[in-house]
GROMACS .gro file of C-alpha atoms in nm:
model
  391
    1MET     CA    1   1.367   0.748   0.603
    2THR     CA    2   1.581   1.038   0.485
    3ALA     CA    3   1.535   1.257   0.182
    4THR     CA    4   1.905   1.289   0.091
    5VAL     CA    5   2.001   1.277  -0.275
    6PRO     CA    6   2.360   1.211  -0.388
    7ASP     CA    7   2.529   1.525  -0.518
    8ARG     CA    8   2.647   1.333  -0.825
    9THR     CA    9   2.290   1.260  -0.938
   10ARG     CA   10   2.181   1.618  -0.869
   11ARG     CA   11   2.448   1.765  -1.094
   12ALA     CA   12   2.444   1.507  -1.370
   13PRO     CA   13   2.254   1.617  -1.683
   14LEU     CA   14   1.970   1.397  -1.797
   15VAL     CA   15   2.166   1.276  -2.101
   16ARG     CA   16   2.460   1.169  -1.884
   17ALA     CA   17   2.220   0.991  -1.650
   18LEU     CA   18   2.084   0.792  -1.943
   19ARG     CA   19   2.433   0.693  -2.051
   20SER     CA   20   2.550   0.595  -1.703
   21PRO     CA   21   2.454   0.267  -1.530
   22PRO     CA   22   2.117   0.260  -1.349
   23VAL     CA   23   2.126   0.412  -1.003
   24GLY     CA   24   2.138   0.164  -0.715
   25ARG     CA   25   2.200  -0.209  -0.702
   26ASN     CA   26   2.015  -0.523  -0.804
   27THR     CA   27   1.822  -0.602  -0.488
   28ARG     CA   28   1.613  -0.917  -0.457
   29THR     CA   29   1.296  -0.711  -0.479
   30PHE     CA   30   1.417  -0.548  -0.799
   31GLY     CA   31   1.494  -0.887  -0.953
   32ALA     CA   32   1.157  -1.030  -0.853
   33LEU     CA   33   0.978  -0.727  -0.995
   34ALA     CA   34   1.160  -0.763  -1.325
   35VAL     CA   35   1.061  -1.131  -1.348
   36VAL     CA   36   0.693  -1.072  -1.260
   37LEU     CA   37   0.656  -0.778  -1.498
   38GLY     CA   38   0.834  -0.971  -1.775
   39LEU     CA   39   0.601  -1.270  -1.735
   40VAL     CA   40   0.285  -1.057  -1.731
   41THR     CA   41   0.396  -0.861  -2.038
   42LEU     CA   42   0.487  -1.177  -2.230
   43LEU     CA   43   0.151  -1.333  -2.141
   44GLY     CA   44  -0.021  -1.020  -2.270
   45LEU     CA   45   0.155  -1.041  -2.605
   46VAL     CA   46   0.052  -1.407  -2.649
   47MET     CA   47  -0.310  -1.336  -2.552
   48VAL     CA   48  -0.333  -1.039  -2.791
   49VAL     CA   49  -0.211  -1.265  -3.070
   50LEU     CA   50  -0.486  -1.520  -2.989
   51SER     CA   51  -0.775  -1.278  -2.934
   52SER     CA   52  -0.722  -0.999  -3.189
   53THR     CA   53  -0.700  -1.189  -3.518
   54VAL     CA   54  -1.073  -1.191  -3.597
   55PRO     CA   55  -1.138  -0.826  -3.491
   56SER     CA   56  -0.833  -0.720  -3.693
   57LEU     CA   57  -0.956  -0.904  -4.001
   58GLU     CA   58  -1.307  -0.759  -3.968
   59THR     CA   59  -1.198  -0.397  -3.918
   60THR     CA   60  -0.880  -0.368  -4.127
   61GLY     CA   61  -0.857  -0.676  -4.347
   62ASP     CA   62  -0.519  -0.758  -4.190
   63PRO     CA   63  -0.544  -1.040  -3.930
   64PHE     CA   64  -0.223  -0.925  -3.763
   65PHE     CA   65  -0.297  -0.553  -3.749
   66HIS     CA   66  -0.352  -0.538  -3.371
   67VAL     CA   67  -0.062  -0.775  -3.304
   68LYS     CA   68   0.181  -0.557  -3.498
   69ARG     CA   69   0.052  -0.244  -3.328
   70HIS     CA   70   0.077  -0.405  -2.986
   71ALA     CA   71   0.435  -0.517  -3.057
   72MET     CA   72   0.522  -0.161  -3.163
   73TRP     CA   73   0.369  -0.010  -2.848
   74LEU     CA   74   0.542  -0.272  -2.635
   75SER     CA   75   0.877  -0.180  -2.790
   76LEU     CA   76   0.817   0.188  -2.712
   77GLY     CA   77   0.708   0.086  -2.362
   78VAL     CA   78   1.036  -0.099  -2.308
   79VAL     CA   79   1.223   0.215  -2.411
   80ALA     CA   80   1.017   0.421  -2.164
   81CYS     CA   81   1.085   0.164  -1.892
   82VAL     CA   82   1.461   0.173  -1.957
   83VAL     CA   83   1.461   0.554  -1.940
   84THR     CA   84   1.276   0.572  -1.607
   85LEU     CA   85   1.488   0.288  -1.470
   86ARG     CA   86   1.818   0.458  -1.554
   87VAL     CA   87   1.724   0.810  -1.441
   88ASP     CA   88   1.730   0.858  -1.063
   89TYR     CA   89   1.367   0.877  -0.950
   90HIS     CA   90   1.445   1.187  -0.739
   91ARG     CA   91   1.460   1.387  -1.062
   92TRP     CA   92   1.087   1.346  -1.118
   93ARG     CA   93   1.026   1.536  -0.791
   94ALA     CA   94   1.120   1.870  -0.946
   95PRO     CA   95   0.819   2.108  -0.920
   96PHE     CA   96   0.836   2.210  -1.287
   97LEU     CA   97   0.812   1.842  -1.387
   98THR     CA   98   0.528   1.745  -1.154
   99THR     CA   99   0.330   2.064  -1.217
  100GLY     CA  100   0.409   2.047  -1.588
  101ALA     CA  101   0.285   1.687  -1.608
  102ILE     CA  102  -0.043   1.790  -1.444
  103LEU     CA  103  -0.093   2.093  -1.670
  104VAL     CA  104  -0.012   1.902  -1.990
  105THR     CA  105  -0.244   1.619  -1.890
  106LEU     CA  106  -0.529   1.855  -1.801
  107GLY     CA  107  -0.477   2.038  -2.129
  108ALA     CA  108  -0.496   1.713  -2.326
  109LEU     CA  109  -0.809   1.609  -2.137
  110ALA     CA  110  -0.966   1.949  -2.212
  111VAL     CA  111  -0.893   1.907  -2.585
  112LEU     CA  112  -1.120   1.601  -2.584
  113LEU     CA  113  -1.416   1.824  -2.495
  114MET     CA  114  -1.376   2.037  -2.806
  115PRO     CA  115  -1.506   1.942  -3.152
  116SER     CA  116  -1.196   1.860  -3.351
  117PRO     CA  117  -1.082   1.626  -3.631
  118PHE     CA  118  -0.808   1.511  -3.394
  119VAL     CA  119  -1.055   1.376  -3.137
  120GLN     CA  120  -1.148   1.014  -3.197
  121VAL     CA  121  -1.491   0.903  -3.077
  122SER     CA  122  -1.566   0.534  -3.023
  123ASN     CA  123  -1.888   0.386  -2.881
  124GLY     CA  124  -2.001   0.732  -2.775
  125SER     CA  125  -1.683   0.810  -2.580
  126ALA     CA  126  -1.429   1.077  -2.675
  127ARG     CA  127  -1.118   0.945  -2.501
  128TRP     CA  128  -0.851   0.954  -2.772
  129ILE     CA  129  -0.650   1.215  -2.960
  130ARG     CA  130  -0.541   1.101  -3.306
  131VAL     CA  131  -0.253   1.268  -3.488
  132GLY     CA  132  -0.181   1.084  -3.810
  133GLY     CA  133  -0.151   0.718  -3.723
  134ILE     CA  134  -0.074   0.786  -3.356
  135VAL     CA  135  -0.356   0.762  -3.103
  136VAL     CA  136  -0.307   0.895  -2.749
  137GLN     CA  137  -0.536   0.842  -2.450
  138PRO     CA  138  -0.473   1.127  -2.201
  139SER     CA  139  -0.661   0.957  -1.916
  140GLU     CA  140  -0.384   0.694  -1.901
  141ALA     CA  141  -0.119   0.961  -1.856
  142ALA     CA  142  -0.338   1.117  -1.587
  143LYS     CA  143  -0.268   0.821  -1.356
  144LEU     CA  144   0.108   0.870  -1.366
  145ALA     CA  145   0.080   1.249  -1.349
  146LEU     CA  146  -0.136   1.224  -1.036
  147VAL     CA  147   0.109   0.983  -0.872
  148LEU     CA  148   0.407   1.211  -0.943
  149PHE     CA  149   0.225   1.520  -0.816
  150ALA     CA  150   0.085   1.355  -0.503
  151ALA     CA  151   0.417   1.187  -0.413
  152SER     CA  152   0.604   1.517  -0.444
  153LEU     CA  153   0.351   1.715  -0.241
  154LEU     CA  154   0.304   1.453   0.033
  155SER     CA  155   0.676   1.399   0.081
  156ARG     CA  156   0.730   1.774   0.120
  157ARG     CA  157   0.439   1.820   0.361
  158LEU     CA  158   0.449   1.493   0.548
  159ASP     CA  159   0.433   1.672   0.883
  160ARG     CA  160   0.117   1.856   0.769
  161VAL     CA  161  -0.069   1.573   0.601
  162GLY     CA  162  -0.378   1.634   0.814
  163SER     CA  163  -0.394   2.001   0.713
  164ILE     CA  164  -0.687   2.053   0.479
  165GLY     CA  165  -0.562   2.382   0.338
  166GLU     CA  166  -0.196   2.292   0.291
  167THR     CA  167  -0.214   1.928   0.181
  168LEU     CA  168  -0.560   1.790   0.117
  169LEU     CA  169  -0.701   2.088  -0.071
  170PRO     CA  170  -0.433   2.101  -0.346
  171LEU     CA  171  -0.461   1.725  -0.399
  172LEU     CA  172  -0.840   1.729  -0.407
  173VAL     CA  173  -0.847   2.026  -0.647
  174VAL     CA  174  -0.615   1.851  -0.893
  175PHE     CA  175  -0.806   1.525  -0.858
  176GLY     CA  176  -1.141   1.704  -0.891
  177VAL     CA  177  -1.048   1.883  -1.213
  178MET     CA  178  -0.908   1.559  -1.358
  179ALA     CA  179  -1.219   1.369  -1.255
  180ALA     CA  180  -1.453   1.627  -1.407
  181LEU     CA  181  -1.270   1.621  -1.742
  182ILE     CA  182  -1.258   1.240  -1.751
  183LEU     CA  183  -1.623   1.204  -1.651
  184ALA     CA  184  -1.711   1.423  -1.948
  185GLN     CA  185  -1.554   1.168  -2.189
  186PRO     CA  186  -1.728   0.973  -2.018
  187SER     CA  187  -1.517   0.726  -1.813
  188LEU     CA  188  -1.631   0.660  -1.458
  189GLY     CA  189  -1.398   0.359  -1.423
  190THR     CA  190  -1.085   0.572  -1.469
  191VAL     CA  191  -1.208   0.820  -1.208
  192VAL     CA  192  -1.262   0.535  -0.961
  193LEU     CA  193  -0.905   0.419  -1.023
  194LEU     CA  194  -0.764   0.769  -0.975
  195GLY     CA  195  -0.954   0.801  -0.649
  196GLY     CA  196  -0.824   0.465  -0.528
  197ILE     CA  197  -0.465   0.557  -0.613
  198LEU     CA  198  -0.487   0.888  -0.428
  199LEU     CA  199  -0.654   0.729  -0.127
  200ALA     CA  200  -0.378   0.464  -0.101
  201MET     CA  201  -0.112   0.736  -0.098
  202LEU     CA  202  -0.298   0.942   0.162
  203PHE     CA  203  -0.340   0.633   0.379
  204LEU     CA  204   0.036   0.570   0.365
  205ALA     CA  205   0.098   0.934   0.458
  206GLY     CA  206  -0.097   0.881   0.780
  207LEU     CA  207  -0.409   1.080   0.697
  208PRO     CA  208  -0.637   1.082   1.005
  209ALA     CA  209  -0.900   0.809   1.004
  210ARG     CA  210  -1.188   1.056   1.009
  211HIS     CA  211  -1.060   1.219   0.692
  212VAL     CA  212  -1.016   0.880   0.523
  213ALA     CA  213  -1.371   0.779   0.618
  214THR     CA  214  -1.506   1.110   0.487
  215LEU     CA  215  -1.326   1.074   0.154
  216VAL     CA  216  -1.446   0.714   0.113
  217ALA     CA  217  -1.805   0.815   0.189
  218LEU     CA  218  -1.790   1.105  -0.057
  219GLY     CA  219  -1.636   0.881  -0.322
  220VAL     CA  220  -1.898   0.609  -0.286
  221GLY     CA  221  -2.174   0.868  -0.291
  222ALA     CA  222  -2.034   1.027  -0.608
  223VAL     CA  223  -2.012   0.689  -0.784
  224VAL     CA  224  -2.373   0.608  -0.694
  225LEU     CA  225  -2.487   0.952  -0.807
  226PHE     CA  226  -2.310   0.937  -1.143
  227THR     CA  227  -2.438   0.584  -1.195
  228PHE     CA  228  -2.805   0.672  -1.154
  229LEU     CA  229  -2.785   1.009  -1.330
  230PHE     CA  230  -2.715   0.849  -1.668
  231PRO     CA  231  -2.947   0.593  -1.831
  232TYR     CA  232  -2.670   0.386  -1.991
  233ARG     CA  233  -2.498   0.343  -1.653
  234ARG     CA  234  -2.826   0.242  -1.493
  235GLN     CA  235  -2.869  -0.013  -1.772
  236ARG     CA  236  -2.519  -0.148  -1.703
  237LEU     CA  237  -2.608  -0.189  -1.337
  238ILE     CA  238  -2.933  -0.370  -1.421
  239SER     CA  239  -2.758  -0.602  -1.666
  240PHE     CA  240  -2.488  -0.666  -1.405
  241LEU     CA  241  -2.746  -0.773  -1.147
  242ASN     CA  242  -2.918  -1.009  -1.393
  243PRO     CA  243  -2.736  -1.039  -1.729
  244TRP     CA  244  -2.938  -1.346  -1.829
  245SER     CA  245  -3.258  -1.139  -1.833
  246ASP     CA  246  -3.139  -0.994  -2.168
  247PRO     CA  247  -2.865  -1.233  -2.291
  248TYR     CA  248  -2.869  -1.098  -2.650
  249GLY     CA  249  -2.894  -0.731  -2.556
  250ALA     CA  250  -2.763  -0.541  -2.255
  251GLY     CA  251  -2.640  -0.858  -2.087
  252TYR     CA  252  -2.466  -1.003  -2.393
  253GLN     CA  253  -2.112  -0.907  -2.293
  254ALA     CA  254  -2.144  -1.040  -1.938
  255VAL     CA  255  -2.314  -1.361  -2.053
  256GLN     CA  256  -2.050  -1.435  -2.316
  257ALA     CA  257  -1.777  -1.365  -2.062
  258GLN     CA  258  -1.931  -1.611  -1.816
  259VAL     CA  259  -1.970  -1.874  -2.089
  260GLY     CA  260  -1.611  -1.823  -2.199
  261ILE     CA  261  -1.467  -1.858  -1.848
  262ALA     CA  262  -1.683  -2.165  -1.778
  263SER     CA  263  -1.580  -2.324  -2.109
  264GLY     CA  264  -1.215  -2.309  -2.009
  265GLY     CA  265  -1.258  -2.558  -1.728
  266LEU     CA  266  -0.946  -2.653  -1.532
  267THR     CA  267  -0.684  -2.659  -1.808
  268GLY     CA  268  -0.850  -2.460  -2.089
  269VAL     CA  269  -0.948  -2.547  -2.442
  270GLY     CA  270  -0.592  -2.486  -2.561
  271PRO     CA  271  -0.445  -2.190  -2.749
  272GLY     CA  272  -0.651  -2.113  -3.057
  273GLY     CA  273  -0.966  -2.305  -2.971
  274ALA     CA  274  -1.148  -2.051  -2.754
  275ARG     CA  275  -1.475  -1.876  -2.845
  276ALA     CA  276  -1.316  -1.554  -2.719
  277ASN     CA  277  -1.062  -1.585  -3.003
  278LEU     CA  278  -1.348  -1.576  -3.254
  279ALA     CA  279  -1.494  -1.245  -3.129
  280TYR     CA  280  -1.787  -1.402  -2.944
  281VAL     CA  281  -1.674  -1.197  -2.645
  282PRO     CA  282  -1.669  -0.823  -2.728
  283TYR     CA  283  -1.335  -0.653  -2.655
  284ALA     CA  284  -1.168  -0.987  -2.584
  285HIS     CA  285  -0.826  -0.834  -2.658
  286THR     CA  286  -0.878  -0.523  -2.443
  287ASP     CA  287  -1.120  -0.492  -2.150
  288PHE     CA  288  -1.214  -0.863  -2.142
  289ILE     CA  289  -0.876  -1.021  -2.209
  290PHE     CA  290  -0.901  -1.210  -1.879
  291VAL     CA  291  -1.180  -1.413  -2.040
  292THR     CA  292  -0.939  -1.501  -2.322
  293ILE     CA  293  -0.686  -1.620  -2.065
  294ALA     CA  294  -0.940  -1.823  -1.867
  295GLU     CA  295  -1.086  -1.992  -2.175
  296ASN     CA  296  -0.755  -2.070  -2.344
  297LEU     CA  297  -0.558  -2.167  -2.032
  298GLY     CA  298  -0.839  -2.264  -1.794
  299LEU     CA  299  -0.863  -2.210  -1.421
  300ILE     CA  300  -0.491  -2.281  -1.387
  301GLY     CA  301  -0.400  -1.998  -1.624
  302ALA     CA  302  -0.647  -1.760  -1.458
  303VAL     CA  303  -0.506  -1.837  -1.113
  304VAL     CA  304  -0.152  -1.780  -1.241
  305VAL     CA  305  -0.253  -1.432  -1.357
  306VAL     CA  306  -0.412  -1.352  -1.021
  307VAL     CA  307  -0.102  -1.481  -0.838
  308LEU     CA  308   0.126  -1.268  -1.057
  309PHE     CA  309  -0.065  -0.951  -0.971
  310LEU     CA  310  -0.077  -1.047  -0.603
  311ALA     CA  311   0.299  -1.095  -0.618
  312LEU     CA  312   0.327  -0.752  -0.780
  313GLY     CA  313   0.131  -0.605  -0.490
  314ILE     CA  314   0.345  -0.780  -0.227
  315LEU     CA  315   0.665  -0.670  -0.399
  316GLY     CA  316   0.524  -0.316  -0.413
  317ILE     CA  317   0.474  -0.325  -0.035
  318ARG     CA  318   0.835  -0.437   0.005
  319VAL     CA  319   0.952  -0.148  -0.212
  320VAL     CA  320   0.752   0.094   0.004
  321ARG     CA  321   0.897  -0.059   0.322
  322ASP     CA  322   1.257  -0.042   0.200
  323ALA     CA  323   1.239   0.290   0.014
  324PRO     CA  324   1.530   0.521   0.104
  325ASP     CA  325   1.306   0.825   0.155
  326PRO     CA  326   0.938   0.928   0.182
  327TYR     CA  327   0.922   1.038  -0.182
  328GLY     CA  328   1.029   0.694  -0.302
  329ALA     CA  329   0.781   0.529  -0.067
  330PHE     CA  330   0.492   0.739  -0.199
  331LEU     CA  331   0.590   0.672  -0.560
  332ALA     CA  332   0.603   0.298  -0.494
  333ALA     CA  333   0.271   0.300  -0.310
  334GLY     CA  334   0.095   0.496  -0.582
  335ILE     CA  335   0.231   0.290  -0.872
  336SER     CA  336   0.193  -0.057  -0.717
  337GLY     CA  337  -0.151   0.035  -0.581
  338TRP     CA  338  -0.251   0.154  -0.928
  339PHE     CA  339  -0.144  -0.172  -1.096
  340VAL     CA  340  -0.309  -0.401  -0.841
  341LEU     CA  341  -0.632  -0.202  -0.811
  342GLN     CA  342  -0.674  -0.180  -1.189
  343ALA     CA  343  -0.606  -0.554  -1.226
  344PHE     CA  344  -0.857  -0.631  -0.951
  345VAL     CA  345  -1.127  -0.420  -1.120
  346ASN     CA  346  -1.062  -0.571  -1.462
  347ILE     CA  347  -1.071  -0.931  -1.335
  348ALA     CA  348  -1.381  -0.863  -1.124
  349VAL     CA  349  -1.564  -0.713  -1.425
  350ALA     CA  350  -1.469  -1.010  -1.643
  351GLN     CA  351  -1.622  -1.246  -1.387
  352SER     CA  352  -1.938  -1.034  -1.349
  353LEU     CA  353  -1.846  -0.942  -0.991
  354MET     CA  354  -1.862  -0.572  -1.083
  355PRO     CA  355  -2.049  -0.375  -1.350
  356THR     CA  356  -1.864  -0.309  -1.677
  357MET     CA  357  -1.623  -0.017  -1.630
  358GLY     CA  358  -1.403  -0.012  -1.941
  359VAL     CA  359  -1.080  -0.082  -1.750
  360THR     CA  360  -0.793  -0.275  -1.910
  361LEU     CA  361  -0.568  -0.538  -1.750
  362PRO     CA  362  -0.226  -0.372  -1.696
  363PHE     CA  363   0.055  -0.499  -1.922
  364VAL     CA  364  -0.177  -0.765  -2.070
  365SER     CA  365  -0.456  -0.589  -2.262
  366TYR     CA  366  -0.399  -0.448  -2.609
  367GLY     CA  367  -0.329  -0.079  -2.598
  368GLY     CA  368  -0.088   0.198  -2.683
  369SER     CA  369  -0.100   0.477  -2.427
  370SER     CA  370  -0.183   0.239  -2.143
  371LEU     CA  371   0.107   0.006  -2.219
  372ILE     CA  372   0.366   0.283  -2.258
  373VAL     CA  373   0.253   0.466  -1.944
  374ASN     CA  374   0.241   0.142  -1.744
  375MET     CA  375   0.592   0.049  -1.856
  376ALA     CA  376   0.725   0.396  -1.769
  377ALA     CA  377   0.566   0.369  -1.423
  378ALA     CA  378   0.709   0.019  -1.380
  379GLY     CA  379   1.056   0.159  -1.452
  380ILE     CA  380   1.011   0.417  -1.176
  381LEU     CA  381   0.894   0.144  -0.934
  382MET     CA  382   1.201  -0.070  -1.014
  383ASN     CA  383   1.422   0.239  -0.981
  384VAL     CA  384   1.299   0.287  -0.624
  385ALA     CA  385   1.351  -0.086  -0.560
  386ARG     CA  386   1.714  -0.063  -0.680
  387GLN     CA  387   1.783   0.212  -0.429
  388GLY     CA  388   1.604   0.036  -0.143
  389ARG     CA  389   1.757  -0.093   0.177
  390ALA     CA  390   1.666  -0.456   0.109
  391SER     CA  391   1.950  -0.695   0.030
   0.00000   0.00000   0.00000
């Protein structure tokens, strides 16, 4: 793979790049990615409509409040996707952009630690910054910022990937500061995702096996430590191991999720008839939207969702394989690994295969920051696919 960039795209201003046709050509991988992402996003919109009516009515008095907000965020996400699709992905490699993204993200995460009327607290977690009617979740932007920073650094130091001082240390410092700020919110699930994303990119870069094993061991140890240090996380673990021991207390969410999935059967109860639609399952339009899918559409619908994310992962591997340069390959690996890992965690939590982690299903769950950031990242992934060597 070569790191050459056409002179035309180097010189073209950002505005001209937005006005000009997207860089590259419509490869088969690009087309397949567009179809998969379109289907997943459309499914998400339908499921938010079904699962958010009751919570919207209870909290705002408007049964379509969350639907209208989701449609607005989706529209902004499409705009973000178009922008990142049309602008040559090599532009995001500029040091002032990658470093700037990290600094802005860390600054926003630090703001959450300060008492402020702009910080929104929900269920004991301070994860959102509210300015007027706009709510921003910096931890979502942290995923994309980390991918951009790591891809730029690894592609520049690919021949020194095993060097602790030159490559590993800068990455681990950035990740460590991010992790510390996010853990203070608190959000262990997001830290686990960030660690998985970084590990996938380091693995692609050819990090020596002993270093990979060390990082995995340290990561697992840190997760165990932060689980047992805090009572509420210990309680989550206990309820995960036996949710039926307290079905109306700590295990309520897991029990209702299991009941909802089981109620769906093979073909589902049909749109509109699910218990998840009536708020029996907490957060049925966000963290537990997979339960909504399984109950409304049954095992068939749930399998379709799993297949779509598996297809997204396979297509991501193809983008990595056919990327025109190492930077594109690292971007594709980080973004596709992020989507698939987050989907895996969300689906596993919904089926009580993992403790509750507060992780949404990409492109499907209700959300603002998450949807816009995911769509922007998807545009970058498709941009790399358009410039790939595949036919």
